[in-house]
Short mmCIF file of C-alpha atoms in Angstrom, two decimals:
data_model
loop_
_atom_site.label_atom_id
_atom_site.label_comp_id
_atom_site.label_asym_id
_atom_site.label_seq_id
_atom_site.Cartn_x
_atom_site.Cartn_y
_atom_site.Cartn_z
CA MET A 814 -6.96 -46.13 98.13
CA THR A 815 -8.77 -44.17 95.44
CA TRP A 816 -10.33 -40.76 95.84
CA HIS A 817 -14.00 -40.23 95.01
CA ARG A 818 -14.71 -36.75 96.34
CA LYS A 819 -15.73 -33.94 94.06
CA HIS A 820 -14.97 -31.21 96.59
CA LEU A 821 -12.46 -30.50 99.32
CA LEU A 822 -14.50 -28.65 101.92
CA ASP A 823 -12.91 -29.60 105.23
CA ILE A 824 -10.62 -32.07 106.96
CA GLU A 825 -13.22 -33.08 109.56
CA THR A 826 -15.17 -35.32 107.18
CA LEU A 827 -12.12 -36.87 105.49
CA SER A 828 -11.00 -40.34 106.52
CA ARG A 829 -7.45 -41.03 107.61
CA GLU A 830 -6.95 -42.90 104.31
CA GLU A 831 -8.14 -39.91 102.30
CA VAL A 832 -5.72 -37.62 104.13
CA LEU A 833 -2.91 -40.09 103.37
CA THR A 834 -3.98 -40.27 99.71
CA VAL A 835 -3.52 -36.49 99.42
CA LEU A 836 -0.10 -36.68 101.11
CA ASN A 837 1.06 -39.54 98.86
CA THR A 838 -0.18 -37.80 95.73
CA ALA A 839 1.49 -34.56 96.82
CA LYS A 840 4.81 -36.37 97.06
CA ALA A 841 4.64 -37.13 93.35
CA PHE A 842 3.74 -33.53 92.54
CA LYS A 843 6.60 -32.21 94.65
CA ALA A 844 8.93 -34.23 92.42
CA VAL A 845 7.40 -32.55 89.36
CA GLY A 846 8.34 -29.17 90.84
CA GLU A 847 11.97 -30.28 91.02
CA ARG A 848 12.23 -31.08 87.31
CA ALA A 849 13.45 -28.78 84.55
CA ILE A 850 9.93 -28.83 83.07
CA LYS A 851 7.64 -28.25 86.04
CA LYS A 852 4.36 -28.62 84.21
CA VAL A 853 2.13 -31.62 83.51
CA PRO A 854 -1.01 -31.76 81.34
CA ALA A 855 -3.31 -33.36 83.93
CA LEU A 856 -5.86 -30.48 83.95
CA ARG A 857 -5.45 -29.41 80.34
CA GLY A 858 -8.54 -27.54 79.13
CA LYS A 859 -9.95 -27.09 82.63
CA THR A 860 -10.89 -23.71 84.06
CA VAL A 861 -10.18 -22.90 87.68
CA ILE A 862 -11.40 -19.76 89.44
CA ASN A 863 -9.83 -18.30 92.55
CA LEU A 864 -12.82 -16.71 94.28
CA PHE A 865 -11.17 -14.83 97.11
CA VAL A 866 -13.79 -12.84 98.95
CA GLU A 867 -11.41 -12.39 101.88
CA PRO A 868 -7.94 -11.07 101.05
CA SER A 869 -5.03 -13.48 100.79
CA THR A 870 -1.75 -13.42 98.97
CA ARG A 871 0.15 -16.61 99.64
CA THR A 872 -2.73 -19.06 99.43
CA ARG A 873 -4.07 -17.42 96.29
CA ILE A 874 -0.66 -17.42 94.59
CA SER A 875 -0.06 -21.01 95.63
CA PHE A 876 -3.36 -22.18 94.13
CA GLU A 877 -2.75 -20.06 91.05
CA LEU A 878 0.64 -21.61 90.38
CA ALA A 879 -0.68 -25.09 91.23
CA ALA A 880 -3.41 -24.74 88.60
CA GLN A 881 -0.93 -23.42 86.05
CA ARG A 882 1.50 -26.26 86.67
CA LEU A 883 -1.37 -28.64 85.94
CA THR A 884 -2.03 -26.77 82.64
CA ALA A 885 -5.44 -25.45 83.76
CA ASP A 886 -6.57 -21.92 82.96
CA ILE A 887 -7.03 -19.83 86.09
CA ILE A 888 -8.80 -16.56 86.76
CA ASN A 889 -8.41 -14.55 89.94
CA PHE A 890 -11.48 -12.91 91.36
CA SER A 891 -10.96 -10.61 94.33
CA ALA A 892 -13.71 -9.03 96.36
CA GLU A 893 -12.35 -5.50 96.33
CA LEU A 894 -12.82 -5.12 92.58
CA SER A 895 -15.97 -7.13 92.27
CA SER A 896 -19.72 -6.91 92.00
CA LEU A 897 -19.95 -8.29 95.54
CA ARG A 898 -19.19 -4.69 96.49
CA LYS A 899 -22.23 -3.67 94.47
CA GLY A 900 -24.58 -5.89 96.43
CA GLU A 901 -24.48 -9.15 94.47
CA THR A 902 -24.92 -12.28 96.59
CA LEU A 903 -22.23 -14.95 96.84
CA LYS A 904 -24.55 -17.42 95.15
CA ASP A 905 -25.12 -15.12 92.16
CA THR A 906 -21.42 -14.33 91.87
CA ALA A 907 -20.53 -18.01 91.92
CA ARG A 908 -23.27 -18.89 89.40
CA ASN A 909 -21.97 -16.20 87.08
CA LEU A 910 -18.50 -17.67 87.34
CA GLU A 911 -19.88 -21.11 86.67
CA ALA A 912 -21.65 -19.77 83.58
CA LEU A 913 -18.13 -19.24 82.23
CA ASN A 914 -17.82 -23.05 82.39
CA ALA A 915 -15.57 -23.08 85.42
CA ASP A 916 -14.68 -26.61 86.46
CA ILE A 917 -13.18 -25.85 89.87
CA ILE A 918 -13.94 -22.91 92.16
CA ILE A 919 -11.49 -22.21 94.95
CA ILE A 920 -13.12 -20.05 97.60
CA ARG A 921 -11.84 -18.06 100.52
CA HIS A 922 -14.58 -16.39 102.54
CA SER A 923 -14.95 -14.79 105.95
CA ALA A 924 -18.12 -16.81 106.61
CA ALA A 925 -17.73 -20.36 107.92
CA GLY A 926 -19.55 -22.80 105.67
CA ALA A 927 -19.42 -20.66 102.51
CA PRO A 928 -17.62 -23.43 100.53
CA HIS A 929 -20.17 -26.02 101.69
CA PHE A 930 -22.97 -23.72 100.57
CA LEU A 931 -21.40 -23.27 97.13
CA SER A 932 -20.89 -27.00 96.74
CA ARG A 933 -24.66 -27.42 97.10
CA VAL A 934 -25.64 -24.79 94.54
CA LEU A 935 -22.96 -25.32 91.88
CA ASN A 936 -22.06 -28.12 89.51
CA ALA A 937 -18.38 -27.20 89.68
CA SER A 938 -15.96 -28.71 92.18
CA VAL A 939 -15.35 -26.51 95.21
CA VAL A 940 -12.14 -26.19 97.20
CA ASN A 941 -12.11 -24.48 100.58
CA ALA A 942 -9.17 -22.06 100.78
CA GLY A 943 -10.21 -20.89 104.24
CA ASP A 944 -13.70 -20.16 105.56
CA GLY A 945 -13.94 -17.84 108.55
CA ALA A 946 -12.74 -19.48 111.75
CA HIS A 947 -13.84 -22.90 110.50
CA GLU A 948 -11.24 -24.69 108.36
CA HIS A 949 -8.29 -24.21 106.04
CA PRO A 950 -7.86 -27.76 104.76
CA THR A 951 -4.95 -27.30 102.34
CA GLN A 952 -2.90 -25.58 105.08
CA ALA A 953 -3.39 -28.58 107.38
CA LEU A 954 -2.51 -30.98 104.56
CA LEU A 955 0.71 -29.12 103.75
CA ASP A 956 1.59 -28.95 107.44
CA ALA A 957 1.04 -32.70 107.77
CA PHE A 958 3.01 -33.32 104.57
CA THR A 959 5.95 -31.30 105.94
CA MET A 960 5.83 -33.12 109.31
CA ARG A 961 5.79 -36.53 107.64
CA GLU A 962 8.62 -35.57 105.32
CA LYS A 963 10.78 -34.40 108.23
CA LYS A 964 9.73 -36.79 110.99
CA GLY A 965 8.79 -39.90 109.01
CA SER A 966 5.69 -40.88 110.94
CA PHE A 967 2.85 -39.45 113.00
CA GLU A 968 2.74 -42.30 115.54
CA GLY A 969 3.52 -40.76 118.92
CA LEU A 970 4.54 -37.45 117.36
CA ASN A 971 3.99 -34.56 119.80
CA VAL A 972 2.75 -31.47 118.02
CA THR A 973 2.31 -28.24 119.96
CA ILE A 974 0.18 -25.55 118.34
CA LEU A 975 1.07 -22.29 120.01
CA GLY A 976 -0.72 -18.97 119.73
CA ASP A 977 -4.02 -17.48 118.67
CA ILE A 978 -6.17 -20.59 118.40
CA LEU A 979 -9.67 -19.36 119.23
CA TYR A 980 -10.48 -18.00 115.78
CA SER A 981 -7.88 -20.01 113.89
CA ARG A 982 -9.09 -22.13 110.99
CA VAL A 983 -5.50 -23.34 110.58
CA ALA A 984 -5.57 -24.74 114.12
CA ARG A 985 -8.93 -26.46 113.60
CA SER A 986 -7.89 -28.11 110.35
CA ASN A 987 -4.54 -29.09 111.86
CA ILE A 988 -6.23 -30.69 114.87
CA TRP A 989 -8.55 -32.74 112.64
CA ALA A 990 -5.73 -33.87 110.35
CA LEU A 991 -3.14 -34.64 113.02
CA THR A 992 -5.46 -36.53 115.36
CA LYS A 993 -6.69 -38.67 112.44
CA LEU A 994 -3.06 -39.44 111.57
CA GLY A 995 -2.18 -40.50 115.12
CA ALA A 996 -0.20 -37.49 116.38
CA LYS A 997 -0.66 -36.08 119.89
CA VAL A 998 -1.75 -32.47 119.67
CA THR A 999 -1.27 -29.91 122.45
CA LEU A 1000 -2.73 -26.43 122.16
CA CYS A 1001 -1.02 -23.65 124.05
CA GLY A 1002 -1.64 -19.94 124.54
CA PRO A 1003 -3.45 -17.54 126.87
CA PRO A 1004 -6.74 -18.97 128.23
CA THR A 1005 -8.67 -16.26 126.39
CA LEU A 1006 -7.30 -17.48 123.06
CA VAL A 1007 -7.16 -21.21 123.88
CA PRO A 1008 -10.37 -22.21 125.63
CA SER A 1009 -10.50 -25.65 127.23
CA ALA A 1010 -13.46 -26.53 125.00
CA PHE A 1011 -10.90 -27.51 122.34
CA GLU A 1012 -10.20 -30.66 124.37
CA ARG A 1013 -13.40 -32.05 122.88
CA MET A 1014 -11.60 -32.23 119.52
CA GLY A 1015 -9.25 -34.85 120.96
CA CYS A 1016 -6.28 -32.70 121.93
CA GLN A 1017 -4.73 -31.35 125.12
CA VAL A 1018 -4.99 -27.74 126.21
CA CYS A 1019 -2.10 -26.24 128.16
CA HIS A 1020 -1.89 -22.63 129.30
CA GLN A 1021 1.74 -22.83 130.39
CA VAL A 1022 4.22 -22.50 127.61
CA GLU A 1023 7.26 -24.28 129.09
CA PRO A 1024 5.87 -27.85 129.36
CA ALA A 1025 4.18 -27.48 125.96
CA LEU A 1026 7.50 -26.58 124.36
CA ARG A 1027 9.57 -29.16 126.23
CA GLN A 1028 7.56 -32.17 125.02
CA ALA A 1029 7.15 -30.99 121.42
CA ASP A 1030 8.61 -32.74 118.37
CA VAL A 1031 6.94 -30.08 116.25
CA ILE A 1032 5.95 -26.53 117.24
CA ASN A 1033 3.40 -24.99 114.92
CA LEU A 1034 3.20 -21.27 115.68
CA LEU A 1035 0.14 -19.22 114.87
CA ARG A 1036 0.17 -15.51 114.29
CA ILE A 1037 -1.68 -13.13 116.59
CA GLN A 1038 -4.45 -11.96 114.30
CA HIS A 1039 -4.42 -8.20 114.82
CA GLU A 1040 -7.08 -7.73 112.17
CA ARG A 1041 -9.65 -9.70 114.14
CA GLN A 1042 -11.14 -8.35 117.35
CA ARG A 1043 -8.43 -8.83 119.97
CA LYS A 1044 -9.19 -6.09 122.52
CA GLY A 1045 -9.51 -7.62 125.94
CA MET A 1046 -8.13 -11.02 124.89
CA PHE A 1047 -4.66 -10.12 126.22
CA PRO A 1048 -3.16 -6.85 127.46
CA SER A 1049 -0.56 -6.15 124.76
CA LEU A 1050 1.61 -7.72 122.08
CA GLY A 1051 4.62 -7.13 124.33
CA GLU A 1052 3.02 -9.10 127.12
CA TYR A 1053 2.06 -11.87 124.71
CA THR A 1054 5.69 -12.13 123.58
CA SER A 1055 7.00 -12.23 127.13
CA LEU A 1056 4.52 -14.92 128.18
CA PHE A 1057 4.08 -17.04 125.03
CA GLY A 1058 6.53 -15.88 122.34
CA LEU A 1059 9.11 -18.39 121.05
CA THR A 1060 12.16 -16.54 122.37
CA LYS A 1061 15.79 -17.69 122.39
CA ALA A 1062 15.51 -18.50 126.10
CA ARG A 1063 12.46 -20.73 125.54
CA MET A 1064 14.10 -22.35 122.52
CA LYS A 1065 16.68 -23.79 124.95
CA LEU A 1066 13.89 -25.87 126.54
CA THR A 1067 12.98 -27.63 123.30
CA LYS A 1068 14.15 -30.97 121.96
CA PRO A 1069 17.37 -30.77 119.90
CA ASP A 1070 15.60 -31.89 116.72
CA VAL A 1071 12.42 -29.84 117.18
CA LEU A 1072 10.72 -28.62 114.02
CA ILE A 1073 9.49 -25.02 113.95
CA MET A 1074 6.54 -24.36 111.64
CA HIS A 1075 4.43 -21.32 110.89
CA PRO A 1076 1.70 -20.85 108.27
CA GLY A 1077 2.79 -17.24 107.68
CA PRO A 1078 2.82 -14.37 107.54
CA ILE A 1079 5.19 -14.32 110.50
CA ASN A 1080 5.41 -11.38 112.90
CA ARG A 1081 9.11 -11.34 113.78
CA GLY A 1082 9.65 -10.45 117.40
CA VAL A 1083 6.03 -11.16 118.37
CA GLU A 1084 5.20 -14.87 118.26
CA ILE A 1085 8.68 -15.87 117.08
CA ASP A 1086 12.19 -14.53 117.59
CA SER A 1087 13.68 -13.39 114.30
CA ASP A 1088 16.78 -15.64 114.50
CA ILE A 1089 14.68 -18.71 115.31
CA ALA A 1090 12.55 -18.07 112.23
CA ASP A 1091 15.74 -18.25 110.15
CA SER A 1092 17.35 -21.16 112.05
CA ASP A 1093 17.90 -24.74 110.89
CA HIS A 1094 14.89 -25.81 112.97
CA SER A 1095 12.59 -23.66 110.90
CA VAL A 1096 10.81 -25.22 107.90
CA ILE A 1097 8.64 -22.18 107.24
CA LEU A 1098 9.78 -21.76 103.63
CA GLU A 1099 9.62 -25.50 102.93
CA GLN A 1100 5.98 -25.29 103.99
CA VAL A 1101 5.45 -22.84 101.14
CA THR A 1102 7.11 -25.23 98.65
CA ASN A 1103 5.09 -28.15 99.97
CA GLY A 1104 1.90 -26.09 99.84
CA LEU A 1105 2.23 -25.89 96.08
CA ALA A 1106 2.62 -29.68 95.78
CA VAL A 1107 -0.33 -30.33 98.11
CA ARG A 1108 -2.57 -27.94 96.17
CA MET A 1109 -1.59 -29.59 92.88
CA ALA A 1110 -2.50 -32.93 94.45
CA VAL A 1111 -5.88 -31.64 95.66
CA LEU A 1112 -6.78 -30.17 92.26
CA PHE A 1113 -5.65 -33.39 90.55
CA LEU A 1114 -7.69 -35.60 92.89
CA ILE A 1115 -10.96 -33.67 92.80
CA ASN A 1116 -10.69 -33.37 89.03
CA GLY A 1117 -11.01 -37.15 88.65
CA GLY A 1118 -14.31 -38.76 87.68
CA HIS A 1119 -16.69 -39.37 90.58
CA PRO A 1120 -18.68 -42.50 89.74
CA GLN A 1121 -19.18 -43.53 93.33
CA GLU A 1122 -19.70 -40.13 94.85
CA LEU A 1123 -22.29 -40.19 97.57
CA GLY A 1124 -24.37 -37.17 98.46
CA VAL A 1125 -23.02 -33.66 98.57
CA ASN A 1126 -19.46 -34.32 99.61
CA MET B 1026 -18.65 -66.53 87.16
CA PRO B 1027 -15.66 -65.14 85.25
CA LYS B 1028 -13.43 -67.74 83.65
CA VAL B 1029 -9.77 -67.59 84.70
CA THR B 1030 -7.16 -69.17 82.41
CA LEU B 1031 -3.44 -69.41 83.14
CA LEU B 1032 -1.47 -67.94 80.24
CA LEU B 1033 2.05 -67.94 81.68
CA ASP B 1034 3.33 -69.60 84.83
CA SER B 1035 6.43 -68.35 86.64
CA ALA B 1036 8.78 -70.47 84.47
CA ALA B 1037 7.15 -69.15 81.30
CA ILE B 1038 7.46 -65.55 82.57
CA ALA B 1039 11.16 -66.12 83.28
CA GLY B 1040 11.59 -67.66 79.82
CA ALA B 1041 9.82 -64.76 78.12
CA LEU B 1042 12.01 -62.21 79.93
CA LYS B 1043 15.14 -64.17 79.04
CA GLN B 1044 14.13 -64.12 75.39
CA ILE B 1045 13.45 -60.35 75.51
CA ALA B 1046 16.84 -59.78 77.16
CA ALA B 1047 18.57 -61.79 74.44
CA GLU B 1048 16.83 -59.80 71.71
CA ILE B 1049 17.72 -56.50 73.37
CA LEU B 1050 21.40 -57.52 73.60
CA ASN B 1051 21.32 -58.69 70.03
CA GLN B 1052 20.06 -55.30 68.84
CA HIS B 1053 22.10 -53.14 71.21
CA ALA B 1054 25.44 -54.94 71.31
CA GLY B 1055 27.26 -52.02 72.97
CA GLY B 1056 24.75 -51.87 75.81
CA ALA B 1057 24.17 -48.17 75.16
CA PHE B 1058 20.58 -48.06 76.38
CA SER B 1059 18.53 -47.47 79.53
CA LEU B 1060 15.41 -49.28 80.67
CA VAL B 1061 12.42 -47.29 81.90
CA GLY B 1062 9.69 -49.31 83.59
CA ILE B 1063 6.13 -48.00 83.53
CA GLN B 1064 4.58 -48.02 87.02
CA LYS B 1065 3.74 -50.38 88.53
CA GLY B 1066 4.13 -53.75 86.78
CA GLY B 1067 6.60 -52.47 84.22
CA VAL B 1068 9.00 -51.32 86.92
CA VAL B 1069 9.28 -54.82 88.38
CA LEU B 1070 9.84 -56.31 84.93
CA ALA B 1071 12.43 -53.65 84.04
CA GLU B 1072 14.39 -54.48 87.21
CA ARG B 1073 14.29 -58.19 86.35
CA LEU B 1074 15.37 -57.50 82.77
CA ALA B 1075 18.25 -55.37 84.04
CA LEU B 1076 19.43 -58.27 86.19
CA LEU B 1077 19.30 -60.69 83.24
CA LEU B 1078 21.12 -58.20 81.00
CA ARG B 1079 23.79 -57.64 83.64
CA GLN B 1080 24.32 -61.38 84.01
CA ALA B 1081 24.61 -61.84 80.24
CA ASP B 1082 26.70 -58.78 79.45
CA GLN B 1083 28.53 -57.96 82.70
CA ALA B 1084 27.65 -54.30 82.10
CA PRO B 1085 25.39 -52.41 84.51
CA VAL B 1086 22.03 -51.31 83.11
CA ILE B 1087 20.38 -48.06 84.17
CA VAL B 1088 16.73 -48.51 85.20
CA GLY B 1089 14.27 -45.64 85.47
CA HIS B 1090 10.74 -45.63 86.85
CA LEU B 1091 7.99 -43.72 85.09
CA ASP B 1092 4.48 -42.99 86.35
CA VAL B 1093 2.15 -41.86 83.58
CA SER B 1094 -0.90 -40.84 85.70
CA MET B 1095 -0.43 -37.11 85.12
CA HIS B 1096 -0.27 -37.62 81.34
CA ARG B 1097 -3.23 -39.97 80.87
CA ASP B 1098 -5.98 -39.02 78.40
CA ASP B 1099 -8.80 -40.57 80.45
CA LEU B 1100 -8.52 -38.52 83.66
CA ASN B 1101 -12.03 -37.14 83.11
CA HIS B 1102 -13.59 -40.58 82.94
CA ARG B 1103 -12.17 -42.29 85.98
CA ALA B 1104 -11.35 -41.72 89.62
CA ALA B 1105 -7.98 -40.03 90.07
CA PRO B 1106 -5.35 -42.78 89.80
CA GLU B 1107 -2.87 -43.61 92.53
CA ILE B 1108 0.49 -42.07 91.64
CA HIS B 1109 3.77 -43.91 92.14
CA PRO B 1110 7.22 -42.33 92.07
CA THR B 1111 8.90 -41.28 88.85
CA LEU B 1112 12.66 -41.60 88.88
CA ILE B 1113 14.58 -40.93 85.69
CA PRO B 1114 18.31 -41.23 86.44
CA GLY B 1115 20.72 -39.11 84.44
CA ASP B 1116 20.25 -37.23 81.22
CA ILE B 1117 18.09 -38.98 78.61
CA ASN B 1118 18.94 -36.56 75.79
CA GLY B 1119 20.39 -38.44 72.84
CA LYS B 1120 20.09 -41.84 74.59
CA THR B 1121 18.28 -45.01 73.62
CA ILE B 1122 15.40 -45.68 76.01
CA ILE B 1123 13.55 -48.97 76.19
CA LEU B 1124 10.15 -48.57 77.85
CA VAL B 1125 9.06 -51.70 79.71
CA ASP B 1126 5.43 -52.54 80.50
CA ASP B 1127 3.61 -55.65 81.58
CA VAL B 1128 0.66 -55.61 79.17
CA LEU B 1129 0.22 -53.78 75.87
CA PHE B 1130 -3.47 -53.27 75.12
CA LYS B 1131 -4.95 -50.10 73.58
CA GLY B 1132 -1.61 -48.28 73.53
CA ARG B 1133 -2.84 -45.34 75.60
CA THR B 1134 -0.49 -45.96 78.52
CA THR B 1135 2.42 -46.08 76.07
CA ARG B 1136 1.30 -42.77 74.55
CA ALA B 1137 1.13 -41.22 78.02
CA ALA B 1138 4.60 -42.61 78.75
CA LEU B 1139 6.00 -41.03 75.58
CA ASP B 1140 4.54 -37.68 76.66
CA ALA B 1141 5.80 -38.05 80.23
CA LEU B 1142 9.29 -38.94 79.02
CA ASN B 1143 9.23 -35.89 76.75
CA ASP B 1144 9.37 -33.67 79.86
CA PHE B 1145 12.76 -35.13 80.75
CA GLY B 1146 14.47 -34.66 77.40
CA ARG B 1147 14.73 -35.83 73.83
CA PRO B 1148 16.05 -39.38 73.55
CA GLN B 1149 17.67 -40.47 70.28
CA CYS B 1150 15.34 -43.46 70.15
CA ILE B 1151 12.52 -44.89 72.28
CA GLN B 1152 11.62 -48.58 72.03
CA LEU B 1153 8.97 -50.66 73.76
CA ALA B 1154 9.30 -54.04 75.48
CA VAL B 1155 6.20 -55.80 76.85
CA LEU B 1156 5.64 -59.11 78.57
CA VAL B 1157 2.23 -59.62 76.96
CA ASP B 1158 0.73 -58.08 73.82
CA ARG B 1159 -3.03 -58.67 73.93
CA GLY B 1160 -4.00 -56.65 70.82
CA HIS B 1161 -6.87 -54.14 70.36
CA ARG B 1162 -4.66 -51.13 69.68
CA GLU B 1163 -6.41 -47.76 69.45
CA LEU B 1164 -3.22 -45.85 68.59
CA PRO B 1165 -0.42 -46.43 66.08
CA ILE B 1166 1.91 -48.05 68.62
CA HIS B 1167 3.88 -51.23 68.04
CA PRO B 1168 6.17 -53.05 70.46
CA ASN B 1169 9.80 -53.81 69.61
CA PHE B 1170 10.16 -56.72 72.06
CA VAL B 1171 7.29 -59.05 73.05
CA GLY B 1172 7.33 -61.91 75.55
CA LYS B 1173 4.04 -63.44 74.41
CA THR B 1174 1.31 -62.42 71.99
CA ILE B 1175 -2.18 -63.59 72.91
CA GLN B 1176 -5.65 -63.42 71.40
CA THR B 1177 -8.15 -61.70 73.67
CA SER B 1178 -11.60 -60.20 73.50
CA VAL B 1179 -11.76 -56.48 74.32
CA ASN B 1180 -13.71 -57.10 77.55
CA ASP B 1181 -11.22 -59.63 78.90
CA THR B 1182 -8.74 -58.70 81.60
CA VAL B 1183 -5.11 -59.78 81.54
CA ASP B 1184 -3.89 -59.98 85.12
CA VAL B 1185 -0.11 -60.03 85.60
CA ARG B 1186 0.64 -61.24 89.12
CA LEU B 1187 4.22 -60.86 90.26
CA THR B 1188 5.91 -62.06 93.45
CA GLU B 1189 7.23 -58.52 94.05
CA SER B 1190 3.60 -57.46 94.60
CA ASN B 1191 3.17 -60.32 97.08
CA ARG B 1192 1.17 -62.47 94.70
CA GLU B 1193 1.70 -65.96 93.41
CA GLU B 1194 3.43 -65.45 90.09
CA GLY B 1195 1.49 -65.96 86.86
CA VAL B 1196 -0.28 -64.24 83.98
CA TYR B 1197 -3.99 -64.95 83.81
CA LEU B 1198 -6.70 -64.26 81.26
CA ILE B 1199 -9.99 -63.37 82.96
CA THR B 1200 -13.06 -63.68 80.76
CA PRO B 1201 -16.21 -62.11 82.18
#
């Protein structure tokens, strides 16, 4: 399977084979990270720009290091210090960056569809690093990579995504990726944060935490997003923890080899008990390591020539 | 219709590898060398050479696998290549490494392999063994061990089919 896409905008439009191509390529890049010399010249002479209009630390750093390990030059552009604050449009900002001969623009934006828009107005390759509540493709790819590495296969794998799903781009991208790969996805959380409409994406919705935990081979926890509008969605963080938090008591219900995942940043004592976050079941830090490999793979793949590229994406 | 000519059948491939193994043993009597196959075809051939060398010399031969995709010089001009595992066992510093590939053509894969190997250490000596040398070098690269040298036109394809890749064994020249 070869890769012909110029951009990585979402998981929804990727084929199962394309998802697997990223995972297989990432495996090779993970091995590079384990060598004494962790750098390869695959993107030598290329310029990558991190255009982060919405704040982020871990994703930005991960992309930054990924680009550096591929020998690309990378510039970080953050909204707080930028001309976007002075009234410049996203299109003008991006065109200015492209005028610096940027080859790849990695964008995080609070508006869903911003990366798709840029891919239509720029010649550079565009990578979606999270757009509003829409998608966060590299997070889903690194989650899938970690699950495959630990569990071997997606066939019949029960994955429970627990928490604040309504506005979660991580959940959406995970659902697309995991259902394409053959896993069974269950969403769990309070009805206000996990509407039944998600069933249309091919997963189950469960508002009771116990059965969702009991059947899970993998539990992917999502943070309660304080910074988004949460008034009225549930009474208090304390009540959320008592009803849906992964506590020691609930951990006893899970399978003995259950995998605990979290995209970070974790809120200890809210969605996850502190000891569980540090337990042998937790692969939260391995997700960070794998994220670097997956982002190297994505940059490597979209940097290839695109002779058979069709249309916009 | 492209013209397909058989260059080496399975017996001829086995003979060529046997001859390469004999030459390697002749040059490296102590067996102080490692084989590194270039993904994918070279890996299969390196494993077969290691078996022949072990049978002839009784000494085990270390075999590494090297994927050169990340070090290619044509990444801008082609779709991103499929990457296969790289596995370099042990420390290569100060060792003799024999790179093994199926076909030597322009020499660019060999150059990428030299660069890729450079990330793992500084061998005392790197040599090159190929099943087929088809000419048309674009870089100053010359093989040390050759199974068969053939005349080709630059637009021809040399297709090495090996049973390990679930194909009926043979080396074919495909003329467009």
